[in-house]
XYZ file of C-alpha atoms in Angstrom:
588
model
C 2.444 -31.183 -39.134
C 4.849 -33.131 -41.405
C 7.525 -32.914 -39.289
C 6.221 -35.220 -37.019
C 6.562 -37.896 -40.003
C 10.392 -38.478 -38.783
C 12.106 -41.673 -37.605
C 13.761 -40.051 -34.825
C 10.428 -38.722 -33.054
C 10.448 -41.670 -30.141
C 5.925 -41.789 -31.309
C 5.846 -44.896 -32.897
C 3.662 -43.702 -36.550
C 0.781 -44.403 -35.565
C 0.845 -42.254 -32.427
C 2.623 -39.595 -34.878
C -0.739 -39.790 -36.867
C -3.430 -39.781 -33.833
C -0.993 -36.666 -32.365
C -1.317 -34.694 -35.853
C -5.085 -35.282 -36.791
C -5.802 -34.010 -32.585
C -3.656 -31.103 -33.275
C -5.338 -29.745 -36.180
C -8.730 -29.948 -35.019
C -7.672 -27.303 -31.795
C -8.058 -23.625 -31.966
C -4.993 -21.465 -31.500
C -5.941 -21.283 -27.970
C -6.619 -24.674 -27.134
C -3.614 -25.685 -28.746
C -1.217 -22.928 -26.424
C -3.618 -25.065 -23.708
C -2.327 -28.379 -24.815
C 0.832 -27.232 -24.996
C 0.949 -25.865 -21.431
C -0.718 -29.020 -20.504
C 1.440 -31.830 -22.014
C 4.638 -29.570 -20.593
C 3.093 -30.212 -17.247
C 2.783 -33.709 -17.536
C 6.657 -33.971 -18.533
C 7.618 -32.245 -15.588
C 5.243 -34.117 -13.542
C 7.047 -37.502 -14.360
C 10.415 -35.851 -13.931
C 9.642 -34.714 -10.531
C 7.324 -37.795 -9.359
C 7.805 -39.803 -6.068
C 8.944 -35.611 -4.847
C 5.679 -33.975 -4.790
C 4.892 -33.984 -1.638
C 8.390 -33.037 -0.185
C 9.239 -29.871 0.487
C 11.707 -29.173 -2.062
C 8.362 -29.114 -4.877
C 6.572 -26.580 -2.553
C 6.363 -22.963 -3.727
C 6.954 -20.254 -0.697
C 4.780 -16.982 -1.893
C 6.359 -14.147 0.594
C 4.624 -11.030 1.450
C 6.604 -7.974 3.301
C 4.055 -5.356 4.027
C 3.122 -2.533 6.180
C -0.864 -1.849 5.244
C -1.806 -5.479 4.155
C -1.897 -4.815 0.734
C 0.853 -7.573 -0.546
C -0.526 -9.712 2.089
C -3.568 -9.746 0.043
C -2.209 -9.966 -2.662
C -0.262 -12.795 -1.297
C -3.234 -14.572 0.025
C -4.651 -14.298 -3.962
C -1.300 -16.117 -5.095
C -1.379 -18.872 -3.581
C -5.117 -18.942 -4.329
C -4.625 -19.239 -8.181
C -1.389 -21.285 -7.731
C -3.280 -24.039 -5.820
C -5.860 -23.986 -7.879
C -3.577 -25.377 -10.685
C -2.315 -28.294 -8.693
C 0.968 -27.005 -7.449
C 1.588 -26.924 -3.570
C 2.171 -23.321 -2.063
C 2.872 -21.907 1.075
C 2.183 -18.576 2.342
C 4.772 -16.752 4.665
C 5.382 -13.890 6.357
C 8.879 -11.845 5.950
C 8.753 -11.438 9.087
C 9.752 -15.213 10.014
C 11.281 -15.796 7.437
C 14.834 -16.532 8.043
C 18.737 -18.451 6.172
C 17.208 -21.659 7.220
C 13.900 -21.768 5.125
C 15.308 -19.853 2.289
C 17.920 -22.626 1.949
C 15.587 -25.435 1.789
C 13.081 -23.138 -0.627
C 13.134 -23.846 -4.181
C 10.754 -21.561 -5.801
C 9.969 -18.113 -4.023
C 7.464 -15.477 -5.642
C 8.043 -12.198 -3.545
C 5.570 -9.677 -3.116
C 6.991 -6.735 -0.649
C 5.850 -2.844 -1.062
C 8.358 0.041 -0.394
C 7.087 2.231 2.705
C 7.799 6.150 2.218
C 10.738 6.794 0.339
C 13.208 3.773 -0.151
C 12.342 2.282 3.045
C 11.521 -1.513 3.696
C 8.332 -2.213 5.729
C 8.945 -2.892 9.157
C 8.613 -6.737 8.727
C 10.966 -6.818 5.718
C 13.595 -5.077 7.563
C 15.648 -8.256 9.003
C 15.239 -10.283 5.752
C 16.037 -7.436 3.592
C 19.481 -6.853 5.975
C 20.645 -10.517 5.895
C 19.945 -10.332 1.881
C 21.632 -7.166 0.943
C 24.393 -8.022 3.809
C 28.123 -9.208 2.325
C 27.333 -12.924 4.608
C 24.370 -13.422 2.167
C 23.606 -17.752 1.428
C 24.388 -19.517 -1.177
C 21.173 -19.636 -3.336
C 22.266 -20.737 -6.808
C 19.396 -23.370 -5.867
C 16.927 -20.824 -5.830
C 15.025 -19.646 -8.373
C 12.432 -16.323 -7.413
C 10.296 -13.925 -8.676
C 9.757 -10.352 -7.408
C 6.283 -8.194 -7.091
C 7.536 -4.995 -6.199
C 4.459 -2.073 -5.076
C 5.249 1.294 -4.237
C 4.352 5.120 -5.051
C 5.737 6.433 -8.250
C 5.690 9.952 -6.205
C 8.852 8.479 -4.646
C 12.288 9.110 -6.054
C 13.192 5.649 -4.873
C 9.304 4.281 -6.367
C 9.427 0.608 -5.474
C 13.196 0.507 -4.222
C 12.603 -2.684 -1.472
C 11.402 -4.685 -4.296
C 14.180 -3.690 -6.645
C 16.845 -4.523 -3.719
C 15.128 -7.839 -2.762
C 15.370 -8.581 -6.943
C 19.182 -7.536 -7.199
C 19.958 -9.058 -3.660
C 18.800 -12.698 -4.722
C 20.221 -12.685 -7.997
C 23.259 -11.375 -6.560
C 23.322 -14.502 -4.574
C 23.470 -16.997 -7.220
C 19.276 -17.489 -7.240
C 17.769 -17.449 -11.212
C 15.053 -15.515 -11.973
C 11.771 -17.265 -12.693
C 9.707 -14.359 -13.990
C 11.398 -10.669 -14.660
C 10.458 -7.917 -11.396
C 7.651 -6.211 -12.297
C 6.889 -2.805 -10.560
C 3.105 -1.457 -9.814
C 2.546 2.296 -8.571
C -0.743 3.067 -6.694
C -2.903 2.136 -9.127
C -1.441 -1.419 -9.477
C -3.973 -3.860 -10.745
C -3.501 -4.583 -14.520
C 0.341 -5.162 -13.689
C -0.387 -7.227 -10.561
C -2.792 -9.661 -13.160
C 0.295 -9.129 -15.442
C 2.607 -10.578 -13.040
C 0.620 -13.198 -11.615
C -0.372 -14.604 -14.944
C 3.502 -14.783 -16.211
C 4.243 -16.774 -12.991
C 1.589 -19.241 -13.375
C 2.818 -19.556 -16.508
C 6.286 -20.250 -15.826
C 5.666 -22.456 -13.039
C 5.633 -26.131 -14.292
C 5.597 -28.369 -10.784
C 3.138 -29.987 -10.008
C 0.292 -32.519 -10.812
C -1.360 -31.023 -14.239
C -4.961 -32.746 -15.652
C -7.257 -31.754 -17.938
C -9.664 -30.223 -14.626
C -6.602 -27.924 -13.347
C -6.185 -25.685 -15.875
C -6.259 -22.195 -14.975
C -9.636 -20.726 -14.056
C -11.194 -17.748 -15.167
C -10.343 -14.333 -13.698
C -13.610 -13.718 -11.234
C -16.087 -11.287 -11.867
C -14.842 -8.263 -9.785
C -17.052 -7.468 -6.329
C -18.035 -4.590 -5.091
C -16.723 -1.575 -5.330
C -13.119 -0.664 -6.060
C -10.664 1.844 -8.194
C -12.592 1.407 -11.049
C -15.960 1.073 -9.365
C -17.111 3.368 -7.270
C -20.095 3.927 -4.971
C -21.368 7.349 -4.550
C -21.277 7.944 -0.791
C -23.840 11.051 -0.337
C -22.217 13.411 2.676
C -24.799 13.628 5.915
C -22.510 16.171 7.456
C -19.046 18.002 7.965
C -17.615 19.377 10.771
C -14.146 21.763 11.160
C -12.734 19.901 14.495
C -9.919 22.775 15.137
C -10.653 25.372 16.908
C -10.567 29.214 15.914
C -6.885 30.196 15.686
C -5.551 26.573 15.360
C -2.769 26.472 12.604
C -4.477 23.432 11.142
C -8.023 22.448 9.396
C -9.078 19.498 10.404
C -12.496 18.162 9.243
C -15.084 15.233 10.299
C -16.757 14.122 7.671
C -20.361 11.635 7.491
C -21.077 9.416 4.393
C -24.004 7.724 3.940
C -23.227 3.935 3.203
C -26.983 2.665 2.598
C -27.947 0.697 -0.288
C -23.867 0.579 -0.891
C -23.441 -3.534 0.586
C -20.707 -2.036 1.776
C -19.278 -3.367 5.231
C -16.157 -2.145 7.141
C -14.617 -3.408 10.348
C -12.345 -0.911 12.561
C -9.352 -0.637 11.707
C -10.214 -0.412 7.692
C -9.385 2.181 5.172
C -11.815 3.792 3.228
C -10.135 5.200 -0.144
C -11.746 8.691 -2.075
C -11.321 9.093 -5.978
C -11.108 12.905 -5.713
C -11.222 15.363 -9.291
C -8.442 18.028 -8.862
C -8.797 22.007 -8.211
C -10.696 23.326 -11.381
C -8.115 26.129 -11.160
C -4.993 23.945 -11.087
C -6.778 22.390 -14.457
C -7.361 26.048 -15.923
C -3.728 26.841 -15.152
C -1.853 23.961 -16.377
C -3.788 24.223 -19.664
C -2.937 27.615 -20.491
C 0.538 27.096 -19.344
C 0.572 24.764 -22.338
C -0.868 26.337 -24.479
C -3.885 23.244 -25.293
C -7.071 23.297 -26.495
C -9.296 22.403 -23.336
C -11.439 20.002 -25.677
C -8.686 18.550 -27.848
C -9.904 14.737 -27.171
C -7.257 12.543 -25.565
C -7.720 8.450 -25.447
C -7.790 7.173 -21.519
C -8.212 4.192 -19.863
C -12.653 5.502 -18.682
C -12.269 5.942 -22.972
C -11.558 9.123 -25.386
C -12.921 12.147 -23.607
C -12.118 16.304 -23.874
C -8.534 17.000 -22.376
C -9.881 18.934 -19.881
C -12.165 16.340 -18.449
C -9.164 13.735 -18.244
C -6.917 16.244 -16.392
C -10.187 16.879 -13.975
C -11.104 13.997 -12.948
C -8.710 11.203 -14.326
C -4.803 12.013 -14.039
C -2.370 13.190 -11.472
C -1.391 16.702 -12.402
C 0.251 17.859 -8.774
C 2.434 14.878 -7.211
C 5.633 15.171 -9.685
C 6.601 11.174 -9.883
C 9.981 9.541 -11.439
C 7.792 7.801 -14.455
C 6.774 11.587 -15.387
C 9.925 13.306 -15.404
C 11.449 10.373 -17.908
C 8.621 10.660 -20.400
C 8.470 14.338 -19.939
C 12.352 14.686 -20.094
C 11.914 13.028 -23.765
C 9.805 15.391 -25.397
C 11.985 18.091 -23.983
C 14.819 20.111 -24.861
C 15.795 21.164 -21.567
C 19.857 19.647 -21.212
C 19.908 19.846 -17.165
C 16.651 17.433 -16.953
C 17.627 15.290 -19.555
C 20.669 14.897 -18.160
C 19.625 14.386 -14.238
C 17.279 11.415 -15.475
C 20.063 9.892 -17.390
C 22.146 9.514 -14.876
C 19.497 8.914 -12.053
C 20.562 12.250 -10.419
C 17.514 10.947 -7.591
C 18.685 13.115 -5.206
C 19.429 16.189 -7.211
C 15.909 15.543 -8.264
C 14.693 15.417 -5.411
C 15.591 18.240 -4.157
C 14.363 20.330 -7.237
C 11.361 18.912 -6.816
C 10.246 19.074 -2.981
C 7.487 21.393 -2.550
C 6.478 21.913 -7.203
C 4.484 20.070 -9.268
C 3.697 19.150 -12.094
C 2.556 22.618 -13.461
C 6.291 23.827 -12.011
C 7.677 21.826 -14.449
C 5.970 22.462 -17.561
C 6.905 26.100 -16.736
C 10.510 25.817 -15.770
C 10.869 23.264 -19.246
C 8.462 24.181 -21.959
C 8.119 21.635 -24.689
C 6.811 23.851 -28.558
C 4.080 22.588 -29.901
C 3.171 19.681 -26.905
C 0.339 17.684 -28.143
C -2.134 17.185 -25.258
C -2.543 13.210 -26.297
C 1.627 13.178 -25.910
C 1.272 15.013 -22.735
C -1.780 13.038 -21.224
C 1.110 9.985 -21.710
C 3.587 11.347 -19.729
C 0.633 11.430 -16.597
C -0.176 8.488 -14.800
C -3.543 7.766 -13.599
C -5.209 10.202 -10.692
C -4.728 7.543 -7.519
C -7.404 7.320 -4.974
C -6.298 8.931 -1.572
C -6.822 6.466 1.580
C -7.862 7.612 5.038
C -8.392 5.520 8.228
C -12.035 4.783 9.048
C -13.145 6.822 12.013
C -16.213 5.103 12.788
C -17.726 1.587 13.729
C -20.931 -0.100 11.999
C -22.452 -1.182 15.366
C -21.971 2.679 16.373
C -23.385 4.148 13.368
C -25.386 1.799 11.344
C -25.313 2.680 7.355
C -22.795 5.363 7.796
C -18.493 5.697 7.422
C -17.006 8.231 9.064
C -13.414 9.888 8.140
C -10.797 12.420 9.940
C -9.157 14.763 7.521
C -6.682 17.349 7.776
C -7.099 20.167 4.482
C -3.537 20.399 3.188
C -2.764 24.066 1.992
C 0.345 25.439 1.786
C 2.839 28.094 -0.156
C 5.886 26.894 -2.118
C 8.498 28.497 -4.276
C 5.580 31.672 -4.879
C 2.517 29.409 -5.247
C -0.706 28.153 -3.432
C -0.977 24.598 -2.887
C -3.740 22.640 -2.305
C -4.010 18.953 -1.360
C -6.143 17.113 -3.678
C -8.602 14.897 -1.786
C -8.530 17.160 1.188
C -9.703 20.106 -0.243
C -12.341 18.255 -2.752
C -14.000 17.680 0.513
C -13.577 20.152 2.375
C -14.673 22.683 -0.263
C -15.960 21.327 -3.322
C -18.252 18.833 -1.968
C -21.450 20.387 -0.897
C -23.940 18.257 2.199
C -25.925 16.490 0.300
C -23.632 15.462 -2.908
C -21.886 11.993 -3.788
C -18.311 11.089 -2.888
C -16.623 8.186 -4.980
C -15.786 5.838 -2.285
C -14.294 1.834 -1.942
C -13.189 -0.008 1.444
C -9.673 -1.411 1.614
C -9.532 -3.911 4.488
C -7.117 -3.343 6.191
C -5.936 -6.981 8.392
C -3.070 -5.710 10.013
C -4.981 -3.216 12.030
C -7.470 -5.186 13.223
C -8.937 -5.032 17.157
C -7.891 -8.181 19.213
C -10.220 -11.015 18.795
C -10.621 -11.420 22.646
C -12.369 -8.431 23.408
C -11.250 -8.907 26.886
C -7.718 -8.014 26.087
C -6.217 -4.715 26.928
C -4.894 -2.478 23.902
C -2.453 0.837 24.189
C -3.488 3.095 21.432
C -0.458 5.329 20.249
C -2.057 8.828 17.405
C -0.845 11.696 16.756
C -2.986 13.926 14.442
C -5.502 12.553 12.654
C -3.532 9.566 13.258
C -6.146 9.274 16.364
C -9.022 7.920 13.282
C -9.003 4.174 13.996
C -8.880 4.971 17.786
C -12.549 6.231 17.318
C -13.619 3.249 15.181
C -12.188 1.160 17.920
C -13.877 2.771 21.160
C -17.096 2.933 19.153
C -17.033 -0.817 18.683
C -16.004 -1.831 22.115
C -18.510 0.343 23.823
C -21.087 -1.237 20.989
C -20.223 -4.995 21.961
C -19.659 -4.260 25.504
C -16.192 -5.402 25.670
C -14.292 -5.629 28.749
C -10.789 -5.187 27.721
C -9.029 -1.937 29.170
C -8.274 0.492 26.554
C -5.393 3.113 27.113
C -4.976 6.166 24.843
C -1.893 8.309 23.761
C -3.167 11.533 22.145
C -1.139 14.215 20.620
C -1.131 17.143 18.629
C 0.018 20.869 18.686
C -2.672 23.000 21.183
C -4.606 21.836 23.778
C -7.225 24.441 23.168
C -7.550 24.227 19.537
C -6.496 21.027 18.262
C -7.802 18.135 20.549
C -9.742 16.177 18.001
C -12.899 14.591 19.536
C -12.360 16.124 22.942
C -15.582 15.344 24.440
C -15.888 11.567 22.719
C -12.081 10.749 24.620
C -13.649 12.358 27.714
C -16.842 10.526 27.641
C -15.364 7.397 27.599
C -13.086 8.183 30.177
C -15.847 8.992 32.321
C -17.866 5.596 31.189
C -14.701 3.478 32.039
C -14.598 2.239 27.799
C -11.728 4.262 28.086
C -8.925 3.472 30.952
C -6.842 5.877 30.359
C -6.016 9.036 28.378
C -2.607 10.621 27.888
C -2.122 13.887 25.680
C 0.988 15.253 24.200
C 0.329 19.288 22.943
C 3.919 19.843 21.667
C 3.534 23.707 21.394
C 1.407 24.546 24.517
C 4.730 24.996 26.297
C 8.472 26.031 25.739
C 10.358 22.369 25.283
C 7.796 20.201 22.370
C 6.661 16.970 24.154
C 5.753 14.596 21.834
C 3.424 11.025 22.714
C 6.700 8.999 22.145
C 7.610 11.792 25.205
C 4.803 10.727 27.454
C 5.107 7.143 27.036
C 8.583 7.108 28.350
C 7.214 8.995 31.250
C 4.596 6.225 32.192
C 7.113 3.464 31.176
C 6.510 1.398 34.164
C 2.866 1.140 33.424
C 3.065 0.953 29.888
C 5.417 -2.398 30.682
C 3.197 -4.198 33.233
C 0.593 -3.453 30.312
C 2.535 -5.121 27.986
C 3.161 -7.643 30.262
C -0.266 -8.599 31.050
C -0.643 -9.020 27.247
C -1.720 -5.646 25.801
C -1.187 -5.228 22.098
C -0.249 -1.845 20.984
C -1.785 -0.121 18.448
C 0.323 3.039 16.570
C -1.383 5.578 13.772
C 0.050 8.928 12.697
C 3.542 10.324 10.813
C 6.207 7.752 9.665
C 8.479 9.501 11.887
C 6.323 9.444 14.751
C 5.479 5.473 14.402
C 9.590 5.720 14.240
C 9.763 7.022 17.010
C 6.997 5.312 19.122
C 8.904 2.165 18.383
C 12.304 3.737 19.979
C 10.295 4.715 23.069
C 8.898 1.148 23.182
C 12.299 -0.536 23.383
C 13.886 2.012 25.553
C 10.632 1.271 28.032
C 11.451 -2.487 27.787
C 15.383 -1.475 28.678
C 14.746 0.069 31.541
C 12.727 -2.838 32.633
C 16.172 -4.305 33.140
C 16.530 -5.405 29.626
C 19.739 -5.321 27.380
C 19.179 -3.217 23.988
C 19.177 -6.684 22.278
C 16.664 -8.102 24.522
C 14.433 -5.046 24.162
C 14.634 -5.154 20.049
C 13.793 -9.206 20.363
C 10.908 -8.418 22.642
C 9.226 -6.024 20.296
C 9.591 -8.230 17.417
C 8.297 -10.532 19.686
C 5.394 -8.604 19.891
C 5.043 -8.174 16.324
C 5.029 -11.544 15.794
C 2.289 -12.944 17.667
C 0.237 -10.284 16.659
C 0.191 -7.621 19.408
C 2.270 -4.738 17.556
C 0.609 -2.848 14.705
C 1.441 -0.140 12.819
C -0.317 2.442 10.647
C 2.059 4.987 9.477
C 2.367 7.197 6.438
């Protein structure tokens, strides 16, 4: 504190003296506080008689396609608020040159859908951003959240485009991009916590400092609730080339809610014989303790229950690549060979590659490192509350298949469908899910667009409108392979037909006949109605495939060209629809 003793400190000595005596009665901690603090007040005077203009606003931008950034959005501007600063909370969706050029600070949170792909309301920002007629934002500065699924060659790739795009255009990064795979909440806090930190507009005092994380609620990732199953049911029919399932959990004493709409995630333990196998592949002790997040526990117990040993990701093939000696993988992480990869890698996991590229004398703690965490798996809820009180009910198709001379089994799937017995817990948490919500005026009409067990939330829905006595009309597109053995909740569509909750049913069985016709198929065939629908102010509603939701949304703007719209007007008026809220979108 001597230092301060210095003629060219603009304190006069006295203040020099009061300034050294407070400073060495803080902790550590309260002095990083002060710190923080006095910075704030510096910047406070350097920016005052601006606060209130726009220029000291921060814009916190969320491009999603399941809500997640949203909420993580909405928790952004929550803590940044909280600290004084002003923050506003966009959409990418209408987000456009104008506001980005009068934005000074943006914090971007935007998740990569399937493999590389933008969300569907990041598309037109993303375009004008990566686009050679980019602005001018040397203004700018930014900070990027990017989520995605590490199972992805091209894991988190929209956030990683957004971050190169904007510093391509002159804009200076605030915090570095941070990336978050499925399991994203310690980076998220990460993230969020070096932005508040970095951010230094805005009104500081002594009652603004940054508040203590909250106490978690609920149930999440890392808290589940043991949902006992009341029943399952195999929905296909003999000889169908599919195993579909209906499952009943028993959600009393949980506090749990749901509303339509919402996803309900499993934490499923893998196959016990995919565990035995990949152990004796490598040659480990099955009890050779390994430290995890849950704590240090037997290898085998941590490859059960706590880490992804069948989805092959990016993150695993670099760490893996390091311990081994094998040239070609070495060499097609190097140089990012993602395709080449990718390629190699459709239809194996991880156990394929421990066999094609042995590593001597692999210790299981060095191999439990290469693994990231076991991800919950997320299914649409299938059920209302007003339906069936105290219960959550889920659609689920078994995933088994052969690859390169193996059986595959899908992880959640087949942990219910085999290895959970009537009567025994599932590990459960709701996801809310706001951009799948029912209208709010149960009087308006929806169109509801699933293929699969993409037809979930449709259930939910019904249940809830026939529960509240809504008046609304309610049109269904159904579609799936056989009529015979794969129309999923045959009777429930048909009742409500018959009751009038349901206005109208159309069904798409691609195989029942020589030329596949698919729901995007029958939709163009009813696109009059579907148009006056849409014109009366139905909102649409689409669950199933990516590359059916893909194509639903073709079918929807060539219905609204042959309206008499041009191609242009048709694209406008289904963003159109997307922005006031009458186009959603479930796909995976």
């Amino acid at each position: 504190m001597e230092s301060l003793q210095r003629s060219d400190v603009p304190l006069p000595s006295s203040k020099q003296e009061d300034l050294r005596r407070f400073a060495e009665s803080l902790s550590r901690e309260q002095l990083l506080w002060a710190s923080g603090y006095l910075t704030g007040v510096g910047n406070t005077i350097h920016v005052q008689g601006i606060s209130g203009d726009a220029d000291a606003r921060i814009t916190i931008l969320f491009g999603t396609e399941t809500g997640n950034a949203k909420r993580l959005a909405e928790a952004l501007v929550t803590k940044v608020r909280a600290t004084g600063m002003q923050a506003d909370l966009q959409d990418m969706l209408t987000y456009g040159r104008a506001k980005m050029r009068r934005d000074r600070t943006l914090l971007i949170i935007v998740s990569t859908h399937g493999d590389g792909e933008p969300p569907d309301s990041a598309r037109a920002l993303h375009a004008l951003l990566t686009d050679r007629q980019a602005p001018d934002l040397r203004h700018l500065r930014f900070s990027v959240l990017a989520l995605g699924d590490a199972s992805y060659p091209r894991f988190c790739q929209t956030g990683r485009d957004f971050d190169a795009a904007l510093a391509a255009a002159g804009a200076h990064c605030l915090v570095p991009r941070v990336d978050c795979d499925v399991d994203y909440e310690e980076r998220v806090t990460y993230w969020m916590g070096q932005v508040l930190e970095a951010l230094t507009v805005g009104d500081f005092s002594p009652a603004a400092s940054l508040p203590a994380p909250a106490p978690k609620q609920g149930y999440s990732s890392h808290a589940t609730f043991p949902a006992v199953l009341l029943d399952k049911v195999n929905l296909s029919g003999r000889g169908s080339s599919r195993e579909v399932w209906h499952f009943e959990l028993d959600l009393d004493e949980s506090g749990l809610h749901y509303a339509p709409g919402d996803i309900v995630s499993v934490a499923p333990s893998n196959p016990p014989q995919l565990v035995e196998e990949l152990l004796d592949r490598l040659e480990l002790d099955h009890k050779a303790p390994v430290r995890t997040r849950q704590g240090e526990m037997p290898l085998v117990e941590a490859l059960a229950a706590h880490y992804e040993i069948t989805r092959i990701t990016w993150p695993f093939l670099e760490r893996y690549a390091r311990l081994s000696d094998a040239k070609v993988l070495q060499s097609a992480i190097a140089e990012r060979d993602v395709n080449g990869l990718d390629t190699w890698t459709d239809g194996r996991e991880i156990i394929d590659v421990v066999g094609q590229y042995p590593v001597k004398g692999l210790g299981a703690q060095s191999f439990a490192d290469c693994l990231r965490p076991l991800p919950p798996r997320r299914y649409s809820i299938a059920s209302s509350l007003l339906a069936v009180p105290g219960e959550i009910h889920l659609t689920v198709a078994a995933i088994r298949y052969s690859s390169h001379g193996r059986e595959r089994l899908g992880v959640a799937s087949t942990f219910l469908a085999d290895r959970v017995a009537i009567g025994r817990p599932v590990p459960i948490f709701i996801e809310p899910n706001a951009e799948f919500r029912l209208p709010e005026d149960s009087g308006q009409a929806m169109i509801m667009i699933g293929a699969g067990t993409g037809v979930a939330p449709f259930r939910s829905f019904l249940q809830e409108r026939e529960a509240l006595g809504a008046a609304g009309n309610n049109w269904l597109f159904f579609g799936d392979r056989h009529f015979s053995t794969d129309f999923l909740y045959q009777r429930e569509w048909l009742r409500w037909l018959k009751n009038g909750h349901l206005s109208r049913l159309d069904v798409a069985f691609s195989r029942d006949q020589e030329r596949k016709i698919y729901v995007q198929d029958r939709l163009r065939e009813r696109a009059g109605d579907v148009f006056a629908w849409l014109e009366e102010g139905a909102a649409v509603y689409v669950c199933g495939a990516e590359a059916m939701g893909r194509a639903v949304q073709q079918s929807l703007v060539d219905i609204v060209q042959s309206a008499g719209r041009t191609q242009v007007q048709a694209e406008e008026y289904i963003l159109e629809l997307k922005q006031t809220g009458r186009y959603h979108r479930d796909v995976y």
